[in-house]
Short mmCIF file of C-alpha atoms in Angstrom, two decimals:
data_model
loop_
_atom_site.label_atom_id
_atom_site.label_comp_id
_atom_site.label_asym_id
_atom_site.label_seq_id
_atom_site.Cartn_x
_atom_site.Cartn_y
_atom_site.Cartn_z
CA MET A 1 -5.63 25.32 -21.83
CA PHE A 2 -6.30 22.18 -19.67
CA GLN A 3 -3.09 21.77 -18.47
CA PHE A 4 -1.99 25.23 -17.70
CA ILE A 5 -5.22 25.60 -15.58
CA TYR A 6 -4.19 22.13 -14.06
CA SER A 7 -0.58 23.58 -13.20
CA GLN A 8 -2.46 27.26 -12.18
CA LEU A 9 -4.04 25.87 -10.06
CA ILE A 10 -1.21 23.37 -7.90
CA ARG A 11 0.81 26.50 -7.89
CA LEU A 12 -1.65 28.52 -5.57
CA VAL A 13 -2.68 25.42 -3.77
CA LEU A 14 1.11 24.75 -2.23
CA PRO A 15 2.18 27.15 -0.05
CA PHE A 16 -1.01 25.44 1.86
CA ILE A 17 -0.17 22.51 1.48
CA LEU A 18 3.47 23.06 2.69
CA ILE A 19 1.43 24.73 5.77
CA ARG A 20 0.05 21.77 6.03
CA LEU A 21 3.37 19.40 5.63
CA TRP A 22 4.65 21.32 8.83
CA TRP A 23 1.91 21.12 10.87
CA GLN A 24 2.22 17.24 10.80
CA GLY A 25 5.48 17.48 10.89
CA ARG A 26 4.93 18.87 14.53
CA LYS A 27 3.48 14.87 15.62
CA ALA A 28 5.42 13.07 12.74
CA PRO A 29 8.60 14.71 12.79
CA ALA A 30 9.80 12.59 10.43
CA LEU A 31 7.36 14.35 7.59
CA ARG A 32 9.21 17.85 7.27
CA ARG A 33 12.43 15.99 7.43
CA ASP A 34 14.65 15.84 3.63
CA TRP A 35 11.24 18.73 2.24
CA GLN A 36 13.08 20.24 0.35
CA HIS A 37 12.71 17.05 -1.93
CA ARG A 38 9.08 17.35 -2.88
CA LEU A 39 10.50 20.67 -3.72
CA GLY A 40 12.33 18.97 -6.57
CA TRP A 41 15.61 19.40 -4.53
CA VAL A 42 17.04 16.32 -4.12
CA PRO A 43 20.36 14.67 -4.47
CA GLU A 44 21.31 14.78 -8.20
CA ILE A 45 22.51 11.19 -8.93
CA SER A 46 24.75 10.20 -11.92
CA GLY A 47 24.61 7.16 -13.92
CA PRO A 48 21.35 4.72 -15.62
CA VAL A 49 18.09 5.90 -13.24
CA ILE A 50 15.53 3.61 -12.91
CA TRP A 51 12.24 5.86 -11.22
CA VAL A 52 9.88 3.46 -9.58
CA HIS A 53 7.25 5.71 -7.35
CA ALA A 54 5.17 3.94 -4.74
CA VAL A 55 2.54 6.79 -3.55
CA SER A 56 2.88 5.15 0.41
CA VAL A 57 3.17 1.53 2.22
CA GLY A 58 0.99 -0.49 0.81
CA GLU A 59 2.18 -0.37 -3.47
CA THR A 60 6.31 0.04 -1.61
CA ILE A 61 5.25 -3.28 -0.35
CA ALA A 62 4.06 -3.89 -4.00
CA ALA A 63 6.36 -2.63 -5.89
CA GLY A 64 9.32 -4.72 -3.70
CA PRO A 65 9.33 -7.99 -5.61
CA LEU A 66 9.52 -6.54 -8.40
CA VAL A 67 12.33 -4.33 -6.96
CA ARG A 68 14.55 -7.02 -5.53
CA ARG A 69 13.94 -8.87 -9.35
CA LEU A 70 15.24 -5.40 -10.89
CA LEU A 71 18.75 -5.40 -8.53
CA ALA A 72 18.55 -9.23 -9.32
CA ARG A 73 19.07 -8.69 -12.72
CA ASN A 74 22.15 -6.15 -12.32
CA LEU A 75 21.18 -3.98 -15.00
CA GLY A 76 23.64 -1.00 -13.84
CA ALA A 77 21.06 1.58 -13.28
CA THR A 78 20.36 3.32 -10.17
CA ILE A 79 16.95 2.55 -8.56
CA LEU A 80 15.28 5.85 -7.02
CA MET A 81 12.31 4.99 -4.64
CA THR A 82 10.13 8.02 -4.78
CA ALA A 83 6.54 8.08 -2.35
CA MET A 84 4.24 10.48 -0.89
CA THR A 85 4.86 9.99 2.64
CA ASP A 86 6.93 9.01 4.99
CA THR A 87 5.92 5.54 6.40
CA GLY A 88 6.09 4.93 2.42
CA LEU A 89 9.83 5.49 2.37
CA ALA A 90 10.89 4.01 5.48
CA GLN A 91 8.60 0.97 4.74
CA ALA A 92 11.51 0.78 1.22
CA ARG A 93 14.21 1.68 3.57
CA LYS A 94 13.43 -0.79 6.23
CA MET A 95 13.35 -3.16 2.60
CA PHE A 96 16.22 -2.26 1.16
CA GLY A 97 18.52 -0.84 2.77
CA ASP A 98 21.59 1.18 0.82
CA ARG A 99 20.73 -1.12 -1.52
CA VAL A 100 18.61 1.96 -3.71
CA THR A 101 18.56 5.34 -3.35
CA TYR A 102 14.96 7.03 -1.54
CA ALA A 103 13.34 10.17 -2.07
CA TYR A 104 10.21 12.56 -1.37
CA ALA A 105 8.54 12.47 -4.54
CA PRO A 106 7.93 16.10 -6.05
CA TYR A 107 5.08 18.30 -5.49
CA ASP A 108 3.35 17.81 -9.54
CA THR A 109 4.30 21.33 -10.19
CA PRO A 110 6.06 22.61 -13.54
CA GLY A 111 8.64 23.75 -11.91
CA ALA A 112 8.82 21.09 -9.06
CA ILE A 113 9.40 18.16 -11.53
CA ARG A 114 11.59 20.24 -14.13
CA ARG A 115 13.64 20.66 -11.40
CA PHE A 116 13.30 16.37 -10.12
CA LEU A 117 14.23 15.53 -13.49
CA ASP A 118 17.19 17.88 -13.92
CA ARG A 119 19.07 16.20 -11.09
CA ILE A 120 17.87 13.22 -11.25
CA ASN A 121 17.64 11.94 -15.37
CA PRO A 122 16.12 8.89 -15.04
CA ARG A 123 16.13 6.17 -18.12
CA ILE A 124 12.56 5.44 -17.47
CA LEU A 125 9.82 6.17 -14.57
CA VAL A 126 7.93 2.76 -13.57
CA ILE A 127 4.60 4.22 -10.75
CA LEU A 128 2.75 1.45 -9.18
CA GLU A 129 -1.38 0.86 -9.74
CA THR A 130 -2.68 4.44 -10.61
CA GLU A 131 -0.92 7.24 -9.46
CA ILE A 132 -1.65 9.32 -12.18
CA TRP A 133 0.41 13.07 -12.06
CA PRO A 134 -0.28 14.89 -14.73
CA ASN A 135 2.94 17.54 -15.11
CA MET A 136 4.95 14.16 -14.30
CA ILE A 137 4.10 12.00 -16.58
CA ARG A 138 3.85 14.92 -19.31
CA GLN A 139 7.66 15.47 -18.33
CA CYS A 140 8.87 12.14 -19.33
CA ARG A 141 7.24 11.51 -22.00
CA ARG A 142 8.39 15.28 -22.94
CA ARG A 143 12.36 13.70 -21.92
CA ARG A 144 12.13 10.63 -23.60
CA VAL A 145 12.02 8.67 -20.76
CA PRO A 146 9.36 5.85 -20.79
CA VAL A 147 6.94 5.65 -18.28
CA PHE A 148 4.75 2.45 -17.25
CA LEU A 149 1.52 2.26 -14.82
CA ILE A 150 2.80 -1.39 -13.41
CA ASN A 151 -0.39 -3.91 -11.67
CA ALA A 152 -2.51 -1.11 -12.95
CA ARG A 153 -6.21 -1.01 -11.62
CA LEU A 154 -8.86 1.88 -12.50
CA SER A 155 -12.16 1.42 -10.78
CA GLU A 156 -15.52 2.13 -11.89
CA ARG A 157 -15.47 5.56 -10.70
CA SER A 158 -12.47 6.50 -10.80
CA ALA A 159 -12.57 5.85 -14.62
CA ARG A 160 -15.81 7.86 -14.45
CA GLY A 161 -14.07 10.76 -12.96
CA TYR A 162 -11.69 11.02 -15.40
CA GLU A 163 -14.53 10.64 -18.43
CA ARG A 164 -15.62 14.24 -16.78
CA VAL A 165 -11.77 15.64 -17.39
CA LYS A 166 -11.10 14.31 -21.35
CA GLY A 167 -9.55 17.50 -21.89
CA LEU A 168 -6.68 17.17 -19.24
CA ALA A 169 -6.72 13.07 -18.76
CA ALA A 170 -6.83 12.72 -22.19
CA PRO A 171 -2.94 13.61 -23.09
CA ILE A 172 -1.72 12.66 -20.64
CA MET A 173 -3.36 8.69 -20.85
CA LYS A 174 -1.44 8.62 -24.16
CA SER A 175 1.11 9.83 -22.90
CA ILE A 176 1.74 6.67 -21.04
CA THR A 177 4.29 3.96 -22.52
CA TRP A 178 2.87 0.95 -21.07
CA VAL A 179 0.31 -0.31 -18.55
CA ALA A 180 -0.10 -3.77 -17.09
CA ALA A 181 -3.17 -4.05 -16.24
CA GLN A 182 -4.65 -6.49 -12.88
CA ALA A 183 -8.01 -7.44 -14.89
CA ASP A 184 -9.51 -7.17 -18.57
CA ARG A 185 -12.36 -4.73 -16.44
CA ASP A 186 -8.81 -3.29 -15.55
CA ALA A 187 -7.65 -2.47 -18.79
CA ASP A 188 -11.04 -2.24 -20.95
CA ARG A 189 -11.29 1.26 -18.39
CA PHE A 190 -8.05 2.43 -19.53
CA ARG A 191 -8.76 2.14 -23.28
CA ARG A 192 -11.54 4.07 -22.18
CA ILE A 193 -10.66 7.12 -21.11
CA GLY A 194 -7.91 7.53 -23.33
CA VAL A 195 -4.42 4.88 -23.26
CA ALA A 196 -3.73 3.60 -27.20
CA ALA A 197 -5.30 -0.05 -26.84
CA SER A 198 -1.59 -0.72 -28.05
CA HIS A 199 -0.13 0.40 -25.00
CA VAL A 200 -2.29 -1.61 -22.62
CA GLU A 201 -1.57 -5.52 -21.58
CA VAL A 202 -3.29 -7.06 -19.32
CA THR A 203 -0.34 -9.23 -16.78
CA GLY A 204 -2.77 -9.73 -12.82
CA SER A 205 -1.95 -8.63 -9.69
CA VAL A 206 2.37 -8.28 -9.06
CA LYS A 207 0.44 -8.67 -5.54
CA PHE A 208 0.27 -12.56 -6.02
CA ASP A 209 3.86 -12.92 -6.62
CA VAL A 210 4.07 -11.70 -2.48
CA ASP A 211 7.30 -13.17 -1.14
CA ILE A 212 8.43 -13.78 2.77
CA PRO A 213 12.67 -12.86 3.30
CA ASP A 214 14.06 -15.07 6.00
CA ASP A 215 14.34 -12.16 8.63
CA VAL A 216 10.96 -11.88 8.80
CA ARG A 217 9.62 -15.36 8.68
CA ALA A 218 12.84 -15.45 12.02
CA ALA A 219 11.04 -12.52 13.58
CA SER A 220 7.42 -14.00 12.56
CA SER A 221 8.90 -16.97 14.70
CA ALA A 222 10.31 -15.60 17.39
CA LEU A 223 7.53 -13.70 18.46
CA ARG A 224 4.31 -16.44 18.05
CA GLU A 225 7.03 -18.22 20.44
CA GLU A 226 6.20 -15.18 22.90
CA LEU A 227 2.48 -15.25 22.64
CA GLY A 228 2.55 -18.72 23.56
CA ALA A 229 -0.18 -21.30 22.17
CA ARG A 230 -3.06 -18.52 23.09
CA PRO A 231 -5.66 -17.73 19.71
CA VAL A 232 -4.17 -14.78 18.56
CA TRP A 233 -6.32 -12.83 15.59
CA ILE A 234 -4.64 -9.61 14.21
CA ALA A 235 -6.29 -6.57 12.26
CA GLY A 236 -3.83 -5.00 9.88
CA SER A 237 -4.15 -1.28 9.32
CA THR A 238 -7.17 0.48 10.43
CA HIS A 239 -8.93 3.24 10.40
CA SER A 240 -10.81 5.27 12.55
CA GLY A 241 -13.86 4.59 12.19
CA GLU A 242 -13.22 0.97 12.84
CA ASP A 243 -11.13 0.02 16.00
CA GLN A 244 -14.66 0.66 18.06
CA GLN A 245 -15.90 -1.96 15.96
CA LEU A 246 -13.17 -4.64 16.53
CA LEU A 247 -12.92 -3.79 20.03
CA ASP A 248 -16.34 -5.00 20.56
CA ALA A 249 -15.60 -7.70 18.42
CA HIS A 250 -12.78 -8.67 20.38
CA GLN A 251 -14.95 -8.11 23.95
CA ARG A 252 -17.52 -10.66 22.78
CA ILE A 253 -13.97 -12.65 22.00
CA LEU A 254 -13.22 -12.48 25.26
CA GLN A 255 -15.76 -14.55 26.34
CA GLN A 256 -15.88 -17.78 24.84
CA HIS A 257 -11.52 -17.67 25.11
CA PRO A 258 -10.79 -15.46 27.39
CA GLU A 259 -7.25 -16.49 26.63
CA ALA A 260 -7.44 -14.39 23.28
CA LEU A 261 -5.04 -12.10 22.12
CA LEU A 262 -6.02 -8.73 19.44
CA ILE A 263 -2.95 -7.51 17.70
CA ILE A 264 -4.10 -4.03 16.36
CA VAL A 265 -1.55 -2.07 13.94
CA PRO A 266 -3.46 0.67 12.59
CA ARG A 267 -2.60 2.43 9.30
CA HIS A 268 -1.55 5.54 10.16
CA PRO A 269 1.86 6.31 13.55
CA ASP A 270 -0.23 9.46 14.10
CA ARG A 271 -2.92 6.98 15.84
CA PHE A 272 -0.69 4.74 17.76
CA ASP A 273 -1.64 7.30 20.80
CA SER A 274 -5.59 7.18 20.25
CA VAL A 275 -5.74 3.29 19.37
CA ALA A 276 -4.36 2.37 22.77
CA GLU A 277 -6.25 4.87 25.11
CA LEU A 278 -9.03 3.82 23.68
CA ALA A 279 -8.00 0.38 24.78
CA GLU A 280 -7.68 1.09 27.87
CA LYS A 281 -10.53 3.18 28.60
CA GLU A 282 -12.80 -0.32 27.21
CA GLY A 283 -10.87 -1.98 29.86
CA PHE A 284 -8.04 -4.08 27.50
CA SER A 285 -4.63 -4.15 29.15
CA VAL A 286 -2.57 -2.88 26.36
CA ALA A 287 0.89 -4.23 25.17
CA ARG A 288 2.80 -1.93 22.89
CA ARG A 289 5.93 -2.73 20.29
CA SER A 290 7.21 0.34 20.48
CA THR A 291 8.10 0.21 23.72
CA GLY A 292 8.69 -3.59 24.36
CA ASP A 293 6.30 -3.55 26.19
CA ASP A 294 5.96 -8.40 27.44
CA PRO A 295 2.49 -9.72 24.74
CA ALA A 296 2.52 -13.18 26.76
CA GLU A 297 -0.62 -11.49 29.57
CA THR A 298 -1.92 -8.73 27.95
CA GLN A 299 -5.84 -8.53 25.56
CA ILE A 300 -4.10 -5.92 22.90
CA TYR A 301 -0.88 -5.74 21.14
CA LEU A 302 -0.25 -2.44 19.76
CA GLY A 303 1.26 -2.89 16.80
CA ASP A 304 2.94 1.13 17.32
CA THR A 305 6.31 0.16 15.25
CA MET A 306 7.13 1.37 11.53
CA GLY A 307 7.63 -1.36 8.99
CA GLU A 308 6.24 -4.93 10.50
CA LEU A 309 3.09 -5.36 9.54
CA MET A 310 4.01 -8.43 7.63
CA MET A 311 5.44 -9.94 10.67
CA LEU A 312 2.83 -10.07 12.72
CA TYR A 313 0.27 -11.16 10.52
CA GLY A 314 2.90 -14.28 10.30
CA ALA A 315 2.79 -14.27 14.22
CA SER A 316 -0.93 -14.70 13.70
CA ASP A 317 -3.55 -16.95 13.62
CA ILE A 318 -6.57 -15.40 12.14
CA ALA A 319 -6.47 -11.80 10.52
CA PHE A 320 -8.91 -9.01 9.70
CA VAL A 321 -7.50 -6.92 6.67
CA GLY A 322 -9.09 -2.74 7.77
CA GLY A 323 -9.55 0.00 5.67
CA SER A 324 -13.10 -2.18 4.95
CA LEU A 325 -15.86 -1.60 7.50
CA ILE A 326 -15.16 1.83 5.95
CA GLU A 327 -15.58 3.34 2.94
CA ARG A 328 -12.12 3.43 2.76
CA GLY A 329 -11.80 0.80 -0.23
CA GLY A 330 -10.07 -1.70 2.26
CA HIS A 331 -6.19 -2.54 1.87
CA ASN A 332 -4.28 -5.53 0.56
CA PRO A 333 -5.19 -9.20 1.75
CA LEU A 334 -2.96 -11.44 -0.23
CA GLU A 335 0.32 -10.30 3.04
CA PRO A 336 -1.66 -12.54 4.88
CA ALA A 337 -3.23 -15.48 2.90
CA ALA A 338 0.84 -15.70 1.86
CA TRP A 339 0.74 -16.37 5.36
CA GLY A 340 -1.27 -19.15 4.91
CA ILE A 341 -3.95 -18.28 7.83
CA PRO A 342 -7.48 -17.29 7.39
CA VAL A 343 -8.51 -13.81 6.39
CA PHE A 344 -11.59 -12.03 7.33
CA SER A 345 -12.69 -8.20 5.69
CA GLY A 346 -15.47 -5.62 6.18
CA PRO A 347 -17.83 -5.15 2.89
CA HIS A 348 -15.88 -1.89 0.85
CA VAL A 349 -12.75 -3.65 -0.92
CA PHE A 350 -13.17 -2.31 -4.29
CA ASN A 351 -9.40 -1.18 -4.18
CA PHE A 352 -9.11 -4.70 -4.65
CA GLU A 353 -12.14 -5.90 -6.37
CA THR A 354 -10.22 -8.41 -8.35
CA ILE A 355 -8.30 -10.29 -5.67
CA TYR A 356 -11.41 -10.35 -3.77
CA GLU A 357 -12.91 -12.03 -6.35
CA HIS A 358 -10.16 -14.87 -6.98
CA LEU A 359 -10.64 -15.12 -2.73
CA LEU A 360 -14.27 -15.27 -3.16
CA THR A 361 -14.44 -17.95 -5.68
CA ASP A 362 -11.89 -20.24 -3.67
CA GLY A 363 -13.48 -19.65 -0.25
CA ALA A 364 -10.37 -18.18 0.81
CA VAL A 365 -11.80 -14.93 2.38
CA GLN A 366 -14.87 -14.47 4.40
CA VAL A 367 -16.71 -11.11 3.68
CA ILE A 368 -18.79 -9.77 7.85
CA ASP A 369 -19.99 -6.62 8.47
CA GLY A 370 -19.93 -5.36 11.94
CA ALA A 371 -18.84 -6.69 15.32
CA ASP A 372 -21.16 -9.46 16.16
CA ALA A 373 -20.50 -11.04 12.94
CA LEU A 374 -16.68 -11.19 12.82
CA ALA A 375 -16.57 -11.87 17.39
CA MET A 376 -19.13 -14.73 16.01
CA ALA A 377 -16.84 -16.08 12.82
CA LEU A 378 -13.53 -15.48 14.56
CA SER A 379 -15.08 -18.08 18.17
CA LYS A 380 -16.24 -20.64 14.99
CA LEU A 381 -12.10 -20.71 14.17
CA MET A 382 -10.91 -21.06 17.43
CA THR A 383 -12.23 -23.37 18.67
CA ASP A 384 -12.53 -25.69 14.69
CA LYS A 385 -8.75 -25.65 14.28
CA GLU A 386 -8.66 -28.21 11.63
CA GLU A 387 -11.61 -25.42 9.64
CA CYS A 388 -8.92 -22.98 10.49
CA ARG A 389 -6.49 -25.18 8.90
CA ALA A 390 -8.53 -25.44 6.15
CA TYR A 391 -9.27 -21.52 6.12
CA GLY A 392 -5.65 -21.23 5.75
CA VAL A 393 -5.02 -23.39 3.04
CA ARG A 394 -7.24 -22.25 0.44
CA ALA A 395 -5.98 -18.12 1.00
CA LEU A 396 -2.36 -19.57 0.72
CA SER A 397 -3.43 -21.68 -2.18
CA VAL A 398 -5.36 -17.99 -3.87
CA VAL A 399 -1.92 -16.68 -3.83
CA GLN A 400 0.25 -19.68 -5.20
CA LYS A 401 -1.53 -20.42 -7.88
CA ASN A 402 -2.81 -16.94 -9.47
CA ARG A 403 1.53 -15.73 -9.08
CA GLY A 404 3.18 -15.06 -12.39
CA ALA A 405 2.43 -11.99 -13.08
CA LEU A 406 5.60 -10.11 -11.95
CA ASP A 407 7.79 -11.75 -13.88
CA LYS A 408 5.48 -10.43 -16.94
CA VAL A 409 6.46 -7.21 -15.74
CA VAL A 410 9.63 -7.14 -15.49
CA GLU A 411 10.51 -9.18 -18.73
CA GLY A 412 8.22 -5.65 -20.54
CA ILE A 413 10.38 -3.48 -18.69
CA ILE A 414 13.80 -5.05 -19.69
CA GLU A 415 12.21 -5.11 -23.35
CA ARG A 416 11.04 -1.56 -23.68
CA LEU A 417 14.64 -0.03 -22.23
#
């Protein structure tokens, strides 16, 4: 009954979702491209298929090392990567080119999922983190397609939410073949909401197994040469409500370090123009990466391209990870940590609580709240090069000593194929 009611509700709101997609496509034409995928009409794929679903950019980056390992195993299967967002698919294409196949994930109506599965006939479904869609999971299990929830995390708030709709959630959870949880608390919460205890295993976070391809390292080094010896800090994956605070912090930093550069990278492309306008309104000189502007003399360098955040982290001395000064839950701090640079964050990091615990325990991240505190801490590290280097060493050390989850996940997938 709960599944039926859910499916009917999804069907009712679907026309409004499609209208919203068309409206957003005015500014982001990529959203309208291949829109039929979202209703299940994707090109047919022959032969065995490993379906890897990552909702957006962050999850796609996290899936990168896993997909590379699966490709290296020569399993004789097509790897299909899906995402819900155009930015997620753009990131995937940048990472893998023609080595894998791509599609938008279908909306979670019974018909869309059925058409999608008929056309791709997957051998397994690998879902990154906690992207739980009832019809997707139930229909896969009906077709005896194993469903793996990889790098799985579940906050206490989300667990309580699932408990409130236990009639819907419990049958879905029982349909999941394997949950590879990031931490013990995540595993306990998944068991609490209905996943069979024998189907849950703590493997750690695959995000610690971040790898930096050689071409990204080369591009980063080239950009750093352009920037010169000036102090460079980056604010990655910023959201509305944070940019003003970051610009205020940079204004204060420039009083002590007038040659400093802020690279700011908004999380969503539709905010590129508004962030550039805000910075110019505040009196900063702004260069945009998308137009090939020279960043050598500017005060703000806007990272308004897709799929280059990892490279831009590598060209910086210090990183602030966005989505954390507002109640968004933060983004992945391990991407800058893997470059061996100091990592800063705001206080709202509930999406990465386990990772931040590791970093905080080893003194590898500084959590600040507001422009004044951020400016003071950054200025101190820009002055004290040795302390800046030590922070970066600690950050990289946390990444290195927590690697290994990816090996467990890959072996777990192979064993269950």
